[in-house]
Amino acid sequence: MGEAIGQILSYGVGVALSPFPIIGVVLMLGTPRARSNGPALLLGWVLGLALVGTIVLLVSGGAGPGEQGEPAGWVSALDLVLGALLLWVAVKHWRERPRGDEEPALPKWMHAVDSFTPLKAGALGIVLSALNPKNLLLVIAAAATIARTDASAGGQAVALAVFVVIGALGTGTPVVLYFALKERSQHILDGLKLWMERHNSAIVSVICLLLAAKLVGGAISDLSS
């Protein structure tokens, strides 16, 4: 279990540093339904991560290391594919980054958060965590990494839970600040939102590039051994 947790920490951090969900939850915390919509989005985010991770673990059953500790060939091939896809996401976001005084492009749903119900906020959290290309690839990579260890089913469940908790830190921090500091949190959250808006593409690009290098490098090493 310790091996599994150690190997998925970087993926959890990569998921946690997701600018649009952080911006979204900050926006919701500035609406009349802040006390319900903020936690609802966070809950949906957690459910999405847990759902995708659980599905991958179930599908990857029996993918543990071989007799000599080497991963199955298909697992290394999966890492190679995931790494290549993350590299594509990195390039795509880097090319879309704002230049000069250009305003960053934001999703249309961010302009409608005032009308969101808790149910819609929760559904948005699930979509952002489970269907966003970057997060989906990182959750699959993390769950596949857990599945390939020799941890028991219970140990794998604990490792996945640790991953979900780490992945929820970015979206959860604004919610905690809002309830802990109340009105005093608004200045901090506004500053965080503006910074994330401006540097969204660069943040995603760097994270995807680093984790793509990790996956591709590990896959090449395993396939050539």
Coordinates of C-alpha atoms in Angstrom, one line a residue:
M1 CA 0.0 0.0 0.0
G2 CA 2.8 2.4 0.8
E3 CA 4.4 1.8 -2.6
A4 CA 1.1 2.6 -4.3
I5 CA 0.6 5.8 -2.3
G6 CA 4.1 6.9 -3.0
Q7 CA 3.7 6.4 -6.8
I8 CA 0.4 8.3 -7.1
L9 CA 1.2 11.4 -5.1
S10 CA 2.4 13.4 -8.2
Y11 CA -0.8 12.5 -10.1
G12 CA -2.9 13.7 -7.2
V13 CA -1.0 17.0 -7.1
G14 CA -1.5 17.3 -10.9
V15 CA -5.3 16.9 -10.4
A16 CA -5.4 19.3 -7.5
L17 CA -3.8 22.1 -9.6
S18 CA -6.8 22.4 -11.9
P19 CA -7.4 26.1 -12.6
F20 CA -10.9 26.0 -14.0
P21 CA -12.5 24.1 -11.1
I22 CA -10.8 26.3 -8.6
I23 CA -12.0 29.4 -10.5
G24 CA -15.5 27.9 -10.7
V25 CA -15.8 27.2 -7.0
V26 CA -14.5 30.7 -6.2
L27 CA -17.1 32.2 -8.4
M28 CA -19.8 30.1 -6.7
L29 CA -18.6 31.2 -3.3
G30 CA -19.5 34.8 -4.4
T31 CA -23.1 34.0 -5.2
P32 CA -26.2 34.0 -2.9
R33 CA -26.1 30.2 -2.8
A34 CA -22.5 30.1 -1.8
R35 CA -23.0 27.9 1.3
S36 CA -24.6 25.2 -0.7
N37 CA -23.2 25.4 -4.2
G38 CA -19.5 25.6 -3.1
P39 CA -19.6 22.3 -1.1
A40 CA -21.8 20.7 -3.8
L41 CA -19.2 21.4 -6.5
L42 CA -16.5 20.0 -4.2
L43 CA -18.6 16.9 -3.5
G44 CA -19.2 16.3 -7.2
W45 CA -15.5 16.7 -7.9
V46 CA -14.7 14.1 -5.3
L47 CA -17.3 11.7 -6.6
G48 CA -16.0 12.0 -10.1
L49 CA -12.5 11.2 -9.1
A50 CA -13.6 8.3 -7.0
L51 CA -15.9 6.9 -9.7
V52 CA -13.3 6.9 -12.5
G53 CA -10.6 5.6 -10.2
T54 CA -12.8 2.7 -9.0
I55 CA -13.8 1.7 -12.5
V56 CA -10.1 1.7 -13.7
L57 CA -9.1 -0.4 -10.6
L58 CA -11.9 -2.9 -11.4
V59 CA -11.0 -3.2 -15.0
S60 CA -7.3 -3.5 -14.2
G61 CA -7.8 -6.4 -11.8
G62 CA -4.9 -8.8 -11.9
A63 CA -2.5 -6.3 -13.4
G64 CA -0.1 -6.7 -10.5
P65 CA 3.6 -7.2 -11.0
G66 CA 5.0 -10.4 -12.5
E67 CA 7.1 -12.9 -10.7
Q68 CA 10.2 -10.8 -11.1
G69 CA 8.4 -7.6 -10.2
E70 CA 8.1 -6.3 -13.8
P71 CA 4.8 -4.8 -15.0
A72 CA 2.7 -6.5 -17.7
G73 CA 3.5 -5.4 -21.2
W74 CA 0.0 -3.9 -21.7
V75 CA 0.4 -1.7 -18.6
S76 CA 3.6 -0.2 -19.9
A77 CA 1.9 0.4 -23.3
L78 CA -0.9 2.1 -21.5
D79 CA 1.5 4.4 -19.7
L80 CA 3.1 5.2 -23.1
V81 CA -0.3 6.1 -24.6
L82 CA -1.3 8.2 -21.5
G83 CA 2.0 10.0 -21.7
A84 CA 1.5 10.8 -25.3
L85 CA -2.0 12.1 -24.7
L86 CA -0.8 14.3 -21.8
L87 CA 1.9 15.7 -24.1
W88 CA -0.8 16.6 -26.6
V89 CA -2.9 18.3 -23.9
A90 CA 0.2 20.2 -22.8
V91 CA 0.9 21.5 -26.3
K92 CA -2.7 22.3 -26.9
H93 CA -3.0 24.5 -23.8
W94 CA 0.3 26.2 -24.4
R95 CA -0.8 27.2 -27.9
E96 CA -4.0 28.6 -26.5
R97 CA -2.4 30.6 -23.7
P98 CA -3.2 34.4 -23.7
R99 CA -0.4 36.6 -25.1
G100 CA 0.4 40.1 -24.0
D101 CA -2.7 42.0 -22.8
E102 CA -5.1 39.4 -24.4
E103 CA -7.8 38.3 -22.0
P104 CA -7.9 34.6 -21.2
A105 CA -10.9 32.7 -22.7
L106 CA -13.2 31.3 -20.0
P107 CA -15.9 28.6 -20.3
K108 CA -19.5 29.9 -20.9
W109 CA -20.7 28.2 -17.7
M110 CA -18.6 30.6 -15.6
H111 CA -20.9 33.4 -16.6
A112 CA -24.0 31.6 -15.4
V113 CA -23.0 30.4 -11.9
D114 CA -25.4 32.8 -10.2
S115 CA -28.3 30.6 -11.6
F116 CA -26.8 27.3 -10.5
T117 CA -28.6 25.0 -8.1
P118 CA -26.7 22.7 -5.7
L119 CA -27.6 19.8 -8.0
K120 CA -26.2 21.5 -11.1
A121 CA -23.1 22.6 -9.2
G122 CA -22.5 19.0 -8.1
A123 CA -23.0 17.7 -11.7
L124 CA -20.5 20.3 -12.9
G125 CA -18.0 19.0 -10.3
I126 CA -18.4 15.5 -11.6
V127 CA -17.9 16.6 -15.2
L128 CA -14.9 18.7 -14.4
S129 CA -13.1 15.9 -12.6
A130 CA -14.2 12.9 -14.6
L131 CA -14.5 14.2 -18.1
N132 CA -11.9 16.9 -18.4
P133 CA -9.1 15.4 -20.6
K134 CA -6.2 16.3 -18.3
N135 CA -7.9 15.0 -15.1
L136 CA -9.3 11.9 -16.8
L137 CA -5.8 10.9 -18.0
L138 CA -4.3 11.5 -14.6
V139 CA -6.9 9.6 -12.8
I140 CA -6.5 6.6 -15.2
A141 CA -2.7 6.8 -14.8
A142 CA -3.0 6.9 -11.0
A143 CA -5.5 4.0 -10.7
A144 CA -3.5 1.9 -13.2
T145 CA -0.4 2.6 -11.1
I146 CA -2.2 1.4 -8.0
A147 CA -3.6 -1.7 -9.7
R148 CA -0.1 -2.8 -10.8
T149 CA 1.2 -3.0 -7.3
D150 CA 0.9 -6.1 -5.1
A151 CA -1.3 -4.3 -2.6
S152 CA -4.4 -6.0 -1.4
A153 CA -7.9 -4.9 -2.5
G154 CA -8.2 -2.9 0.8
G155 CA -4.8 -1.4 0.3
Q156 CA -5.7 -0.3 -3.2
A157 CA -8.9 1.3 -1.9
V158 CA -6.9 3.2 0.7
A159 CA -4.4 4.4 -1.9
L160 CA -7.2 5.5 -4.2
A161 CA -8.8 7.4 -1.3
V162 CA -5.5 9.2 -0.6
F163 CA -5.3 10.1 -4.3
V164 CA -8.8 11.5 -4.2
V165 CA -8.1 13.5 -1.0
I166 CA -5.0 15.0 -2.6
G167 CA -6.8 15.7 -5.9
A168 CA -9.5 17.6 -3.9
L169 CA -7.1 19.9 -2.1
G170 CA -7.1 22.6 -4.9
T171 CA -10.9 22.8 -5.2
G172 CA -11.5 22.2 -1.5
T173 CA -9.1 25.0 -0.2
P174 CA -11.4 27.9 -1.3
V175 CA -14.4 26.2 0.3
V176 CA -12.5 25.8 3.6
L177 CA -11.3 29.4 3.5
Y178 CA -14.8 30.6 2.8
F179 CA -16.3 28.9 5.8
A180 CA -13.3 29.6 8.1
L181 CA -12.7 33.3 7.3
K182 CA -16.2 34.2 6.0
E183 CA -16.1 37.8 4.5
R184 CA -12.3 38.1 5.1
S185 CA -11.8 35.3 2.6
Q186 CA -13.1 37.3 -0.4
H187 CA -10.0 39.3 -1.0
I188 CA -7.8 36.1 -1.0
L189 CA -10.2 34.2 -3.2
D190 CA -10.5 37.0 -5.7
G191 CA -6.7 37.2 -6.0
L192 CA -6.5 33.4 -6.5
K193 CA -9.2 33.5 -9.2
L194 CA -7.5 36.3 -11.1
W195 CA -4.1 34.5 -10.9
M196 CA -5.6 31.2 -12.0
E197 CA -7.5 32.8 -14.9
R198 CA -4.3 34.5 -16.2
H199 CA -2.0 31.5 -15.9
N200 CA -4.5 28.6 -16.5
S201 CA -2.9 27.4 -19.8
A202 CA 0.7 27.6 -18.5
I203 CA -0.2 25.7 -15.3
V204 CA -1.9 22.9 -17.2
S205 CA 0.8 22.8 -19.8
V206 CA 3.7 22.4 -17.3
I207 CA 1.8 19.8 -15.2
C208 CA 0.9 17.7 -18.2
L209 CA 4.4 18.0 -19.7
L210 CA 6.1 16.8 -16.4
L211 CA 3.7 13.9 -15.9
A212 CA 3.9 12.9 -19.6
A213 CA 7.7 12.7 -19.2
K214 CA 7.3 10.6 -16.1
L215 CA 4.9 8.2 -17.9
V216 CA 6.7 7.9 -21.1
G217 CA 10.1 7.5 -19.5
G218 CA 8.9 4.8 -17.2
A219 CA 7.1 3.0 -20.0
I220 CA 10.2 3.0 -22.3
S221 CA 12.3 1.7 -19.4
D222 CA 9.9 -1.1 -18.7
L223 CA 9.4 -2.1 -22.4
S224 CA 13.2 -2.1 -23.0
S225 CA 14.1 -4.2 -20.0

